Short mmCIF file of C-alpha atoms (C1' of nucleotides) in Angstrom, two decimals:
data_model
loop_
_atom_site.label_atom_id
_atom_site.label_comp_id
_atom_site.label_asym_id
_atom_site.label_seq_id
_atom_site.Cartn_x
_atom_site.Cartn_y
_atom_site.Cartn_z
CA MET A 30 0.00 0.00 0.00
CA THR A 31 1.03 3.56 0.38
CA SER A 32 4.54 3.53 1.59
CA THR A 33 4.26 5.60 4.68
CA ASP A 34 7.70 6.88 5.28
CA ALA A 35 6.93 9.63 7.70
CA PRO A 36 9.77 9.35 10.17
CA HIS A 37 7.96 10.77 13.09
CA ALA A 38 4.57 9.20 12.70
CA HIS A 39 4.51 6.19 14.94
CA GLY A 40 0.82 5.69 14.82
CA ARG A 41 -1.18 2.90 13.29
CA GLU A 42 0.14 2.05 9.90
CA ALA A 43 -1.39 0.06 7.13
CA THR A 44 0.03 -3.01 8.80
CA THR A 45 -1.93 -2.96 12.00
CA PRO A 46 -0.11 -5.51 14.11
CA PRO A 47 -2.78 -7.22 16.12
CA VAL A 48 -1.67 -6.65 19.65
CA ARG A 49 -3.03 -9.49 21.67
CA PRO A 50 -3.65 -8.85 25.32
CA THR A 51 -1.97 -11.87 26.75
CA LYS A 52 -1.49 -12.98 30.30
CA GLN A 53 2.12 -11.89 30.27
CA ARG A 54 1.37 -8.47 28.93
CA ARG A 55 -1.30 -7.96 31.50
CA ALA A 56 1.13 -9.03 34.19
CA VAL A 57 3.73 -6.51 33.10
CA ALA A 58 1.15 -3.75 32.87
CA GLU A 59 -0.12 -4.57 36.33
CA ALA A 60 3.34 -4.64 37.81
CA LEU A 61 3.96 -1.29 36.24
CA ALA A 62 0.75 0.01 37.74
CA SER A 63 1.50 -1.36 41.19
CA PHE A 64 4.76 0.51 41.32
CA GLY A 65 4.11 4.17 41.14
CA ASP A 66 7.55 5.19 40.05
CA PHE A 67 10.22 4.30 37.58
CA ARG A 68 11.53 0.76 37.45
CA SER A 69 13.98 -1.03 35.26
CA ALA A 70 12.98 -3.97 33.12
CA GLN A 71 15.07 -6.19 35.35
CA GLU A 72 13.28 -5.00 38.46
CA ILE A 73 9.91 -5.56 36.90
CA HIS A 74 10.89 -9.02 35.82
CA GLY A 75 12.23 -9.77 39.27
CA SER A 76 9.06 -8.59 40.88
CA LEU A 77 6.93 -10.75 38.62
CA THR A 78 9.06 -13.79 39.23
CA GLU A 79 8.91 -13.26 42.95
CA ARG A 80 5.17 -12.98 42.81
CA GLY A 81 5.04 -16.34 41.09
CA GLU A 82 4.16 -14.98 37.66
CA LYS A 83 6.43 -16.76 35.26
CA VAL A 84 7.22 -14.28 32.54
CA GLY A 85 10.38 -14.46 30.50
CA LEU A 86 12.82 -11.59 30.71
CA ALA A 87 12.76 -11.13 26.95
CA THR A 88 9.01 -10.85 27.08
CA VAL A 89 9.22 -8.17 29.70
CA TYR A 90 11.54 -6.21 27.46
CA ARG A 91 9.33 -6.71 24.46
CA THR A 92 6.24 -5.68 26.34
CA LEU A 93 7.85 -2.59 27.76
CA GLN A 94 8.93 -1.60 24.31
CA LEU A 95 5.42 -2.06 23.02
CA LEU A 96 3.97 0.00 25.81
CA SER A 97 6.61 2.60 25.34
CA ASP A 98 5.96 2.83 21.62
CA SER A 99 2.25 3.13 22.13
CA GLY A 100 2.85 5.90 24.63
CA GLU A 101 1.30 4.07 27.56
CA VAL A 102 4.51 4.20 29.50
CA ASP A 103 7.35 6.63 29.66
CA MET A 104 10.88 5.44 29.28
CA LEU A 105 13.89 7.36 30.40
CA ARG A 106 17.44 6.58 31.28
CA THR A 107 19.31 6.67 34.53
CA GLU A 108 22.68 8.29 34.61
CA GLU A 109 24.18 4.86 34.16
CA GLY A 110 22.29 4.46 30.94
CA GLU A 111 19.83 1.90 32.20
CA ALA A 112 16.32 2.23 30.83
CA ILE A 113 13.55 2.71 33.37
CA TYR A 114 9.82 2.67 32.76
CA ARG A 115 6.71 4.08 34.33
CA ARG A 116 3.01 4.16 33.60
CA CYS A 117 2.17 7.70 32.65
CA SER A 118 -0.48 10.07 31.58
CA ALA A 119 -0.61 10.63 27.87
CA THR A 120 0.14 14.31 27.80
CA HIS A 121 3.59 15.62 27.24
CA HIS A 122 5.35 16.25 30.51
CA HIS A 123 8.57 15.82 32.40
CA HIS A 124 9.59 14.20 35.66
CA LEU A 125 10.92 15.30 38.95
CA VAL A 126 12.51 12.24 40.44
CA CYS A 127 13.94 11.76 43.91
CA ARG A 128 17.39 10.35 43.52
CA GLN A 129 17.09 8.59 46.87
CA CYS A 130 13.70 6.90 46.91
CA GLY A 131 12.59 7.32 43.34
CA ALA A 132 9.43 9.23 44.22
CA THR A 133 8.27 10.86 41.03
CA VAL A 134 6.25 13.93 40.25
CA GLU A 135 5.01 14.69 36.77
CA VAL A 136 5.46 18.30 35.86
CA GLU A 137 4.46 20.34 32.89
CA GLY A 138 6.46 23.21 31.58
CA PRO A 139 4.72 25.32 29.00
CA ALA A 140 7.48 27.83 29.48
CA VAL A 141 10.08 25.24 28.66
CA GLU A 142 8.23 24.06 25.61
CA ARG A 143 8.06 27.58 24.37
CA TRP A 144 11.69 28.22 25.10
CA THR A 145 12.61 25.04 23.28
CA ARG A 146 10.82 26.06 20.13
CA ALA A 147 12.29 29.52 20.26
CA ILE A 148 15.85 28.27 20.58
CA ALA A 149 15.36 25.78 17.79
CA ALA A 150 13.96 28.39 15.46
CA GLU A 151 16.70 30.80 16.34
CA HIS A 152 19.30 28.31 15.20
CA GLY A 153 17.39 27.01 12.22
CA TYR A 154 16.73 23.57 13.62
CA ALA A 155 13.51 21.88 12.60
CA ASP A 156 11.50 18.97 13.88
CA ILE A 157 12.64 19.61 17.39
CA ALA A 158 12.41 17.17 20.26
CA HIS A 159 13.76 17.48 23.75
CA THR A 160 14.49 15.54 26.87
CA LEU A 161 14.25 17.16 30.25
CA GLU A 162 14.37 15.44 33.58
CA LEU A 163 14.81 16.84 37.04
CA PHE A 164 16.56 15.01 39.81
CA GLY A 165 16.56 16.05 43.42
CA THR A 166 16.09 14.91 46.96
CA CYS A 167 12.51 14.82 48.13
CA ARG A 168 11.41 16.20 51.47
CA SER A 169 11.27 12.87 53.29
CA CYS A 170 14.70 11.88 52.09
CA ALA A 171 16.26 15.25 52.76
CA VAL A 172 16.94 15.10 56.51
CA MET B 8 60.00 5.19 53.25
CA THR B 9 59.68 6.20 56.86
CA SER B 10 56.54 7.82 58.01
CA THR B 11 58.53 10.67 59.36
CA ASP B 12 56.47 13.19 57.68
CA ALA B 13 53.37 11.75 56.18
CA PRO B 14 51.58 14.01 53.77
CA HIS B 15 50.32 16.85 55.86
CA ALA B 16 46.91 15.57 55.07
CA HIS B 17 43.74 16.03 56.92
CA GLY B 18 43.35 12.47 58.08
CA ARG B 19 42.77 9.38 56.09
CA GLU B 20 42.29 10.36 52.52
CA ALA B 21 44.57 12.83 50.97
CA THR B 22 42.04 12.91 48.12
CA THR B 23 44.61 14.41 45.86
CA PRO B 24 45.06 11.80 43.20
CA PRO B 25 48.03 13.05 41.25
CA VAL B 26 46.70 13.22 37.74
CA ARG B 27 49.64 12.66 35.48
CA PRO B 28 49.42 14.14 32.01
CA THR B 29 50.45 11.13 29.98
CA LYS B 30 50.78 10.63 26.28
CA GLN B 31 47.53 8.68 26.15
CA ARG B 32 45.58 11.28 28.02
CA ARG B 33 46.86 13.97 25.77
CA ALA B 34 45.90 11.90 22.76
CA VAL B 35 42.35 11.49 23.97
CA ALA B 36 42.03 15.15 24.78
CA GLU B 37 43.32 16.09 21.36
CA ALA B 38 40.98 13.71 19.60
CA LEU B 39 38.16 15.24 21.56
CA ALA B 40 39.29 18.67 20.52
CA SER B 41 39.60 17.75 16.87
CA PHE B 42 36.00 16.59 16.75
CA GLY B 43 33.75 19.47 17.45
CA ASP B 44 30.74 17.45 18.39
CA PHE B 45 29.73 14.52 20.51
CA ARG B 46 31.47 11.22 20.06
CA SER B 47 31.26 7.89 21.77
CA ALA B 48 34.22 6.34 23.55
CA GLN B 49 34.34 3.68 20.87
CA GLU B 50 34.49 6.25 18.11
CA ILE B 51 37.25 8.14 19.84
CA HIS B 52 39.20 4.98 20.36
CA GLY B 53 38.69 4.01 16.73
CA SER B 54 39.87 7.38 15.56
CA LEU B 55 43.00 7.16 17.67
CA THR B 56 43.78 3.68 16.48
CA GLU B 57 43.31 4.71 12.87
CA ARG B 58 45.61 7.62 13.35
CA GLY B 59 48.27 5.26 14.62
CA GLU B 60 48.05 6.29 18.25
CA LYS B 61 47.99 3.10 20.20
CA VAL B 62 45.74 3.75 23.17
CA GLY B 63 43.85 0.97 24.87
CA LEU B 64 40.10 1.09 24.89
CA ALA B 65 39.99 0.89 28.65
CA THR B 66 42.30 3.84 28.85
CA VAL B 67 40.03 5.86 26.63
CA TYR B 68 37.14 5.08 28.93
CA ARG B 69 39.16 5.91 32.01
CA THR B 70 40.37 9.17 30.54
CA LEU B 71 36.93 10.22 29.44
CA GLN B 72 35.66 9.54 32.91
CA LEU B 73 38.41 11.63 34.38
CA LEU B 74 37.73 14.49 32.03
CA SER B 75 34.04 14.18 32.65
CA ASP B 76 34.52 14.25 36.40
CA SER B 77 36.76 17.25 36.23
CA GLY B 78 34.21 19.01 34.10
CA GLU B 79 36.45 19.40 31.09
CA VAL B 80 34.07 17.44 28.91
CA ASP B 81 30.35 16.97 28.86
CA MET B 82 28.87 13.52 28.80
CA LEU B 83 25.38 12.75 27.76
CA ARG B 84 23.54 9.74 26.50
CA THR B 85 22.02 8.93 23.17
CA GLU B 86 18.56 7.50 23.11
CA GLU B 87 20.12 4.06 22.96
CA GLY B 88 21.89 4.72 26.22
CA GLU B 89 25.34 5.05 24.77
CA ALA B 90 27.53 7.66 26.42
CA ILE B 91 28.87 10.39 24.18
CA TYR B 92 31.46 13.02 25.07
CA ARG B 93 32.41 16.47 23.95
CA ARG B 94 34.88 19.12 24.95
CA CYS B 95 32.88 21.95 26.41
CA SER B 96 32.98 25.33 27.94
CA ALA B 97 32.89 25.29 31.68
CA THR B 98 29.66 27.13 32.20
CA HIS B 99 26.40 25.36 32.69
CA HIS B 100 24.58 24.97 29.41
CA HIS B 101 22.62 22.59 27.26
CA HIS B 102 22.93 21.26 23.74
CA LEU B 103 21.01 21.49 20.57
CA VAL B 104 22.15 18.55 18.53
CA CYS B 105 21.34 17.72 14.93
CA ARG B 106 20.12 14.19 14.85
CA GLN B 107 21.42 13.78 11.32
CA CYS B 108 24.91 15.19 11.27
CA GLY B 109 25.59 15.74 14.95
CA ALA B 110 26.21 19.46 14.59
CA THR B 111 25.97 20.89 18.06
CA VAL B 112 25.08 24.27 19.42
CA GLU B 113 25.55 25.15 23.05
CA VAL B 114 22.64 27.03 24.45
CA GLU B 115 21.99 28.67 27.74
CA GLY B 116 18.61 28.88 29.30
CA PRO B 117 18.33 31.14 32.28
CA ALA B 118 14.59 30.80 32.00
CA VAL B 119 14.85 27.06 32.25
CA GLU B 120 17.18 27.22 35.22
CA ARG B 121 14.73 29.47 36.97
CA TRP B 122 11.79 27.28 36.11
CA THR B 123 13.70 24.25 37.35
CA ARG B 124 14.34 25.78 40.74
CA ALA B 125 10.78 26.95 41.03
CA ILE B 126 9.33 23.54 40.29
CA ALA B 127 11.70 21.86 42.69
CA ALA B 128 10.87 24.26 45.48
CA GLU B 129 7.19 23.91 44.81
CA HIS B 130 7.38 20.20 45.39
CA GLY B 131 9.83 20.32 48.26
CA TYR B 132 12.73 18.81 46.38
CA ALA B 133 16.20 19.94 47.32
CA ASP B 134 19.61 19.71 45.76
CA ILE B 135 18.14 19.82 42.31
CA ALA B 136 19.87 18.82 39.12
CA HIS B 137 18.51 18.52 35.65
CA THR B 138 19.24 17.16 32.24
CA LEU B 139 17.97 18.92 29.17
CA GLU B 140 18.96 18.20 25.64
CA LEU B 141 17.40 19.32 22.40
CA PHE B 142 17.43 17.24 19.27
CA GLY B 143 16.42 18.48 15.88
CA THR B 144 17.37 18.67 12.25
CA CYS B 145 19.74 21.46 11.35
CA ARG B 146 19.25 23.67 8.35
CA SER B 147 21.72 21.92 6.09
CA CYS B 148 20.26 18.51 6.86
CA ALA B 149 16.69 19.69 6.43
CA VAL B 150 16.69 18.85 2.70
"C1'" DG C 27 -11.45 -29.40 17.28
"C1'" DC C 28 -8.19 -27.29 13.66
"C1'" DT C 29 -5.49 -23.68 11.77
"C1'" DC C 30 -2.37 -20.03 11.66
"C1'" DA C 31 -0.32 -15.75 12.86
"C1'" DG C 32 0.99 -13.70 16.97
"C1'" DT C 33 3.49 -14.73 21.13
"C1'" DT C 34 6.45 -16.82 24.42
"C1'" DG C 35 10.63 -18.56 26.80
"C1'" DA C 36 15.15 -20.47 27.25
"C1'" DC C 37 19.36 -19.33 25.88
"C1'" DA C 38 22.79 -17.62 22.75
"C1'" DA C 39 24.59 -13.42 20.97
"C1'" DT C 40 25.73 -8.34 21.13
"C1'" DC C 41 27.62 -4.46 22.77
"C1'" DA C 42 29.12 -0.95 25.74
"C1'" DT C 43 31.52 -0.55 29.76
"C1'" DT C 44 34.24 -2.12 33.73
"C1'" DC C 45 37.51 -5.06 36.08
"C1'" DT C 46 41.95 -7.55 36.73
"C1'" DC C 47 46.61 -7.54 37.11
"C1'" DA C 48 51.17 -7.91 35.46
"C1'" DA C 49 54.18 -4.87 32.91
"C1'" DT C 50 55.54 -0.13 32.25
"C1'" DC C 51 56.16 4.69 32.94
"C1'" DG C 52 57.65 8.91 35.25
"C1'" DA C 53 58.60 11.98 38.80
"C1'" DT C 54 61.47 12.19 42.69
"C1'" DT C 55 65.22 11.21 45.75
"C1'" DG C 56 69.83 9.68 46.86
"C1'" DC D 23 72.56 8.63 36.64
"C1'" DA D 24 70.14 4.84 39.05
"C1'" DA D 25 66.99 3.06 42.29
"C1'" DT D 26 62.29 3.45 43.88
"C1'" DC D 27 57.40 3.31 44.18
"C1'" DG D 28 53.04 4.56 43.08
"C1'" DA D 29 50.29 5.98 39.07
"C1'" DT D 30 49.10 4.33 34.58
"C1'" DT D 31 48.50 1.29 30.86
"C1'" DG D 32 46.86 -2.54 27.92
"C1'" DA D 33 45.12 -7.06 26.79
"C1'" DG D 34 41.71 -9.71 27.71
"C1'" DA D 35 38.27 -11.52 30.80
"C1'" DA D 36 34.08 -10.32 33.09
"C1'" DT D 37 29.78 -7.96 33.70
"C1'" DG D 38 25.28 -6.54 32.76
"C1'" DA D 39 21.66 -4.80 30.05
"C1'" DT D 40 19.38 -5.61 25.97
"C1'" DT D 41 18.30 -8.06 21.67
"C1'" DG D 42 18.08 -12.01 18.50
"C1'" DT D 43 16.85 -16.91 17.50
"C1'" DC D 44 13.75 -20.38 16.97
"C1'" DA D 45 11.00 -24.20 18.31
"C1'" DA D 46 6.96 -24.76 21.14
"C1'" DC D 47 2.66 -22.70 22.46
"C1'" DT D 48 -1.79 -19.97 22.55
"C1'" DG D 49 -5.95 -18.03 21.30
"C1'" DA D 50 -9.49 -16.19 18.02
"C1'" DG D 51 -12.04 -17.55 14.33
"C1'" DC D 52 -13.70 -21.18 11.36
#
DNA sequence: GCTCAGTTGACAATCATTCTCAATCGATTG
DNA sequence: CAATCGATTGAGAATGATTGTCAACTGAGC
């Protein structure tokens, strides 16, 4: 069919891959929901295994990638480069993460978005994207 | 050597690791300087090897870490989690990177810094840090 | 129940990065 | 200049996250 080659259109294509809601996928989604904050694939897999749910590590990775692609979860990277995932609201936002306990707050920054576009335009860059994460120590970990 | 006069340190750790400017370290620094933009450790090592400079991969990593710690280079991560390094000015700033050719512009964002602090305070987070990178397509890569 | 594409899991394979440790280098002292 | 001793290096092994492989399995529809 029409060769959709839009690089930044990760929506449903002509080839609609039937995503089957399997037991494993549900398990991963639930684990993700039960944690409130960001977890690595390994942690999620560990948690599932502990709980008796037998889900393969590869499947956890695959599922997280699916969820991430579909926008149901946010993926970001720790300073060590490890990917961590979290169930998220669909709107564009950023995170304020406690570097001690992992407590996460979603924040929006219209100002930042605006600034981003302005800078990009100023330098002639198009199709702009940005990553912005805040790390700090939350009140209960401050002491 | 007698402990006649131990380093007039302040207790246990003298915390003054003598950083010797060796041939290898100079080579890495020069490679970094010759590239203008962000490069991975592997790329830097490859470039050195090609050029005939025999520097071990581990040494490249160690050196980059040193430089990164001392603030002489900036390290950030690609979306795949790979660390990339670039010689940078010492002031706090962010990067606008072309996702095609890697052309990089350093940008400052006082507004963002302010916003960051405000958000952190609002949520009771202390000792705030943030990562912010912009990715786009630069004029010459924009077709 | 039967079929078939989507899915899974065990494990091998990748790949960046770090670790190990003996050999080497370099500044310093005698 | 030569001995000394810790910092540094390099080759390769080790680690750890992530991805690929592929035969076995599962579930929706017939």
